[in-house]
Coordinates of C-alpha atoms and ligand atoms in Angstrom, one line a residue:
M1 CA 42.7 25.6 -3.6
H2 CA 42.7 22.0 -2.3
L3 CA 39.3 20.8 -1.0
I4 CA 38.4 17.4 0.5
D5 CA 35.0 15.9 0.3
S6 CA 35.0 14.0 3.6
H7 CA 31.8 12.0 2.9
C8 CA 30.3 11.0 -0.4
H9 CA 28.6 8.1 -1.9
L10 CA 30.0 7.2 -5.3
D11 CA 28.4 3.9 -6.0
D12 CA 25.5 5.0 -8.2
Y13 CA 26.7 7.6 -10.6
A14 CA 26.1 6.6 -14.3
D15 CA 29.2 8.6 -15.4
L16 CA 31.7 8.5 -12.5
P17 CA 34.6 9.7 -14.7
A18 CA 32.7 12.9 -15.4
I19 CA 31.8 13.3 -11.7
L20 CA 35.5 12.9 -10.8
A21 CA 36.6 15.4 -13.5
N22 CA 34.1 17.9 -12.2
A23 CA 35.5 17.5 -8.7
R24 CA 39.1 17.9 -9.9
A25 CA 38.1 21.1 -11.8
A26 CA 36.5 22.5 -8.6
G27 CA 39.7 21.8 -6.6
V28 CA 38.3 18.8 -4.8
D29 CA 41.3 16.5 -5.0
T30 CA 40.6 14.0 -2.2
L31 CA 37.4 12.1 -1.6
L32 CA 36.3 9.8 1.1
A33 CA 33.9 7.3 -0.5
I34 CA 31.5 5.8 2.0
G35 CA 31.3 2.0 1.8
I36 CA 27.8 1.1 2.9
G37 CA 26.7 -0.1 -0.6
D38 CA 23.1 -1.0 -0.9
G39 CA 23.7 -3.1 2.2
P40 CA 26.6 -5.3 3.4
D41 CA 26.6 -7.3 0.2
T42 CA 28.0 -4.3 -1.7
M43 CA 29.9 -2.5 1.1
H44 CA 33.2 -3.3 -0.7
R45 CA 32.3 -1.1 -3.7
A46 CA 33.8 2.1 -2.3
L47 CA 37.1 0.2 -1.5
D48 CA 37.1 -1.1 -5.1
L49 CA 37.1 2.5 -6.2
A50 CA 39.8 3.4 -3.8
H51 CA 42.0 0.8 -5.3
T52 CA 41.6 2.1 -8.8
H53 CA 41.6 5.9 -8.1
P54 CA 44.5 7.5 -6.2
Q55 CA 42.4 10.4 -5.0
I56 CA 39.7 8.2 -3.5
Y57 CA 39.8 6.7 0.0
A58 CA 37.1 4.4 1.3
T59 CA 35.2 3.5 4.4
A60 CA 33.2 0.3 5.0
G61 CA 30.3 -0.2 7.4
I62 CA 26.8 -1.2 7.9
H63 CA 24.4 1.7 8.0
P64 CA 21.9 1.7 10.9
Q65 CA 19.0 1.2 8.5
E66 CA 20.6 -2.2 7.6
A67 CA 21.5 -3.0 11.2
H68 CA 19.5 -6.2 11.0
Q69 CA 22.1 -7.4 8.5
A70 CA 25.0 -7.2 10.9
T71 CA 25.3 -10.9 10.9
P72 CA 28.5 -12.8 11.9
E73 CA 29.2 -13.3 8.2
N74 CA 28.8 -9.6 7.3
L75 CA 30.8 -8.5 10.4
A76 CA 33.6 -10.8 9.3
K77 CA 33.5 -9.2 5.8
L78 CA 33.7 -5.8 7.5
T79 CA 36.7 -7.0 9.5
T80 CA 38.5 -8.0 6.3
L81 CA 37.7 -4.7 4.6
A82 CA 38.8 -2.8 7.6
A83 CA 42.3 -4.3 7.4
D84 CA 42.9 -2.8 3.9
P85 CA 45.1 0.3 4.0
R86 CA 42.8 2.2 1.6
C87 CA 39.9 1.7 4.0
I88 CA 40.7 4.5 6.4
A89 CA 37.5 4.6 8.6
I90 CA 34.5 2.5 9.6
G91 CA 31.1 3.9 8.7
E92 CA 28.8 5.3 8.3
I93 CA 27.5 3.7 11.5
G94 CA 25.4 4.9 14.3
L95 CA 21.7 5.3 15.1
D96 CA 18.7 6.4 13.1
Y97 CA 15.4 6.7 14.9
Y98 CA 13.7 8.6 12.0
H99 CA 12.5 6.1 9.5
L100 CA 9.7 3.8 10.5
N101 CA 11.1 0.9 8.6
N102 CA 14.4 1.0 10.4
P103 CA 15.4 -1.9 12.7
D104 CA 14.4 -1.6 16.3
I105 CA 16.5 0.1 18.8
P106 CA 18.2 -3.0 20.3
T107 CA 19.2 -4.2 16.8
Q108 CA 20.6 -0.9 15.9
Q109 CA 22.6 -0.5 19.1
A110 CA 24.0 -4.1 18.8
A111 CA 25.2 -3.4 15.2
F112 CA 26.7 -0.1 16.3
I113 CA 28.6 -1.6 19.2
A114 CA 29.9 -4.6 17.1
Q115 CA 31.2 -2.2 14.5
M116 CA 32.9 0.1 17.0
Q117 CA 34.7 -3.0 18.3
I118 CA 35.8 -3.9 14.7
A119 CA 37.1 -0.3 14.2
A120 CA 38.9 -0.4 17.5
A121 CA 40.6 -3.6 16.7
A122 CA 41.7 -2.2 13.3
R123 CA 42.7 1.1 15.0
K124 CA 40.6 3.2 12.5
P125 CA 38.3 6.1 13.2
I126 CA 34.6 5.8 12.8
T127 CA 32.2 8.1 10.9
I128 CA 28.8 8.5 12.5
H129 CA 25.3 8.8 11.2
C130 CA 22.9 10.0 13.9
R131 CA 19.3 11.0 13.2
T132 CA 16.6 11.5 15.9
S133 CA 12.8 11.0 15.6
E134 CA 12.2 14.7 16.2
L135 CA 10.8 15.4 12.8
A136 CA 9.6 11.8 12.1
I137 CA 6.0 10.7 11.3
P138 CA 3.8 9.8 14.2
A139 CA 4.2 6.1 13.7
A140 CA 7.9 6.3 13.8
K141 CA 7.8 8.5 16.9
A142 CA 5.6 5.8 18.5
K143 CA 8.2 3.2 17.6
F144 CA 11.3 5.0 18.8
E145 CA 10.3 7.5 21.4
P146 CA 10.9 8.4 24.2
A147 CA 14.5 7.2 23.3
D148 CA 16.7 10.0 21.9
A149 CA 19.2 8.9 19.2
W150 CA 21.8 11.5 20.3
E151 CA 21.6 10.5 24.0
D152 CA 21.9 6.9 23.1
L153 CA 24.7 7.5 20.6
L154 CA 26.8 9.6 23.0
R155 CA 26.3 7.1 25.8
L156 CA 27.4 4.2 23.6
I157 CA 30.4 6.1 22.4
A158 CA 31.4 6.9 26.0
E159 CA 31.1 3.3 26.9
H160 CA 32.6 1.6 23.8
W161 CA 34.7 4.1 21.9
T162 CA 36.2 6.7 24.3
P163 CA 38.3 4.0 26.0
T164 CA 40.1 3.4 22.6
A165 CA 41.3 7.0 22.5
L166 CA 40.6 6.9 18.7
P167 CA 38.9 9.9 17.0
G168 CA 35.8 10.0 14.8
I169 CA 33.6 12.1 12.6
M170 CA 30.1 13.3 13.2
H171 CA 29.0 13.1 9.6
C172 CA 26.5 15.7 8.3
F173 CA 26.5 17.3 11.7
S174 CA 22.9 18.3 12.3
G175 CA 22.7 18.4 16.1
N176 CA 22.5 21.3 18.5
E177 CA 25.1 23.2 20.5
D178 CA 25.1 20.8 23.4
Q179 CA 25.5 17.8 21.2
A180 CA 28.3 19.5 19.4
T181 CA 30.1 20.3 22.6
R182 CA 29.7 16.7 23.8
S183 CA 30.9 15.3 20.4
L184 CA 34.0 17.5 20.5
A185 CA 34.7 16.5 24.1
A186 CA 34.6 12.8 22.9
G187 CA 37.3 13.6 20.4
F188 CA 35.1 13.9 17.3
Y189 CA 35.3 16.1 14.3
L190 CA 32.2 17.9 13.1
S191 CA 31.6 17.5 9.4
F192 CA 29.3 20.0 7.7
A193 CA 27.3 19.1 4.7
G194 CA 25.1 21.0 2.2
N195 CA 22.3 21.4 4.8
V196 CA 24.3 24.0 6.7
T197 CA 23.6 26.3 3.8
Y198 CA 19.8 26.0 4.2
P199 CA 18.0 29.1 5.7
K200 CA 16.3 27.1 8.4
S201 CA 19.6 25.5 9.6
T202 CA 20.3 28.3 12.1
I203 CA 21.4 26.0 14.9
I204 CA 23.8 24.1 12.6
Q205 CA 25.1 27.4 11.4
S206 CA 25.8 28.6 14.9
V207 CA 27.7 25.3 15.6
A208 CA 29.7 25.9 12.4
I209 CA 30.7 29.3 13.6
A210 CA 31.6 28.3 17.2
A211 CA 33.4 25.0 16.4
P212 CA 37.2 25.0 17.0
A213 CA 39.1 25.6 13.7
D214 CA 41.0 22.4 14.2
R215 CA 37.9 20.2 14.4
I216 CA 35.8 21.0 11.4
L217 CA 35.5 19.1 8.1
I218 CA 33.3 19.6 5.0
E219 CA 31.5 17.1 2.9
T220 CA 28.8 16.7 0.3
D221 CA 27.0 13.5 1.4
A222 CA 26.5 13.3 -2.4
P223 CA 24.3 12.4 -4.1
F224 CA 22.1 13.8 -1.3
L225 CA 21.7 17.2 0.2
A226 CA 23.0 19.5 -2.5
P227 CA 24.0 22.9 -1.0
I228 CA 22.5 26.2 -2.0
P229 CA 22.5 27.4 -4.8
L230 CA 22.1 23.9 -6.2
R231 CA 19.6 22.6 -3.6
G232 CA 17.2 20.0 -5.1
Q233 CA 19.7 18.9 -7.7
T234 CA 21.7 15.7 -7.6
N235 CA 24.7 16.5 -5.4
E236 CA 28.2 15.6 -6.4
P237 CA 31.7 16.1 -4.8
A238 CA 32.5 19.2 -6.8
Y239 CA 29.7 21.0 -4.9
V240 CA 31.6 20.9 -1.6
A241 CA 33.1 24.1 -2.8
H242 CA 29.8 25.9 -2.2
T243 CA 29.6 24.5 1.4
A244 CA 33.2 25.6 1.9
Q245 CA 32.4 29.1 0.7
F246 CA 29.3 29.3 3.0
V247 CA 31.1 28.0 6.1
A248 CA 34.0 30.4 5.3
Q249 CA 31.6 33.3 5.2
L250 CA 30.0 32.2 8.5
R251 CA 33.4 32.1 10.2
G252 CA 34.6 35.4 8.6
I253 CA 37.5 33.8 6.8
T254 CA 38.4 33.4 3.1
P255 CA 37.4 30.3 1.2
D256 CA 41.1 29.5 0.8
A257 CA 41.6 29.6 4.5
L258 CA 38.7 27.4 5.1
A259 CA 40.0 24.9 2.5
D260 CA 43.4 25.0 4.1
L261 CA 42.1 24.2 7.6
T262 CA 39.7 21.5 6.6
T263 CA 42.3 19.8 4.5
A264 CA 44.8 20.0 7.3
N265 CA 42.2 18.6 9.7
F266 CA 41.5 15.7 7.4
G267 CA 45.3 15.0 7.3
A268 CA 45.5 15.1 11.1
L269 CA 42.6 12.7 11.4
F270 CA 44.0 10.4 8.6
P271 CA 47.8 10.7 8.6
A272 CA 48.1 7.9 6.0
T273 CA 46.5 10.2 3.4
L274 CA 49.2 12.8 3.8
S275 CA 52.0 10.8 2.2
A276 CA 50.0 8.5 0.0
S277 CA 47.7 10.9 -1.8
P278 CA 49.1 12.5 -5.0
R279 CA 47.8 16.1 -5.3
I280 CA 46.2 16.3 -8.7
Ligands
LIG301 ZN1 26.2 9.2 3.9

């Protein structure tokens, strides 16, 4: 079985060789390492890994929580990273109205738009982080509401991304059916993470059942969000196999079939990975 982890953070593992060996043993033979670093100063780290590991591809981007660091200098750095063939997407970028300490809405939106423009110029897909204030603390709700991150996100995508005709990924898709439908209509893939396995995630589960077979991906978002039965532990790419098994069961197909279709979808989205990636 060939599985792909479409979104993982590999910067902070004490023993990365062991993490990669575990992934290989679980059939996870391609990884997309997210290059946000601890902020723009270290957003090149994922690309460094992609240059030294044939099974790793990278993104680069400025996370919405660091949107205030989307300075001309850091955007120029991103433009340089985006030109690298091993950097296959820009992200994770988007909007996060959940954390009180996040930059204000205009700052986040400006950083998002600037990075969509860099991705468009490089002709590379974007991978999106979107979090609403729905479950936020009262002070964060007071800061961000009545704005809705999904409404703002889809509006900015329609304005700044749809004209490029390029695709993208809704990373760790955690929206509702309507947001899924609108994301698909905008040409995005829905990537399901460990939280789809959680009992309360009934809406995400119904989206995972209904989504077109040619538009779904799976990911860990490691080291966060470990799937059941490993919930609460430090997540790692090998565990995407649990999410694959769960989504396969939801959709009434075998884990092998789910692995095949998500691997094919990743290849359709990133054709450069088809010829370049040696299967381990
Ligand atoms: Zn992430």
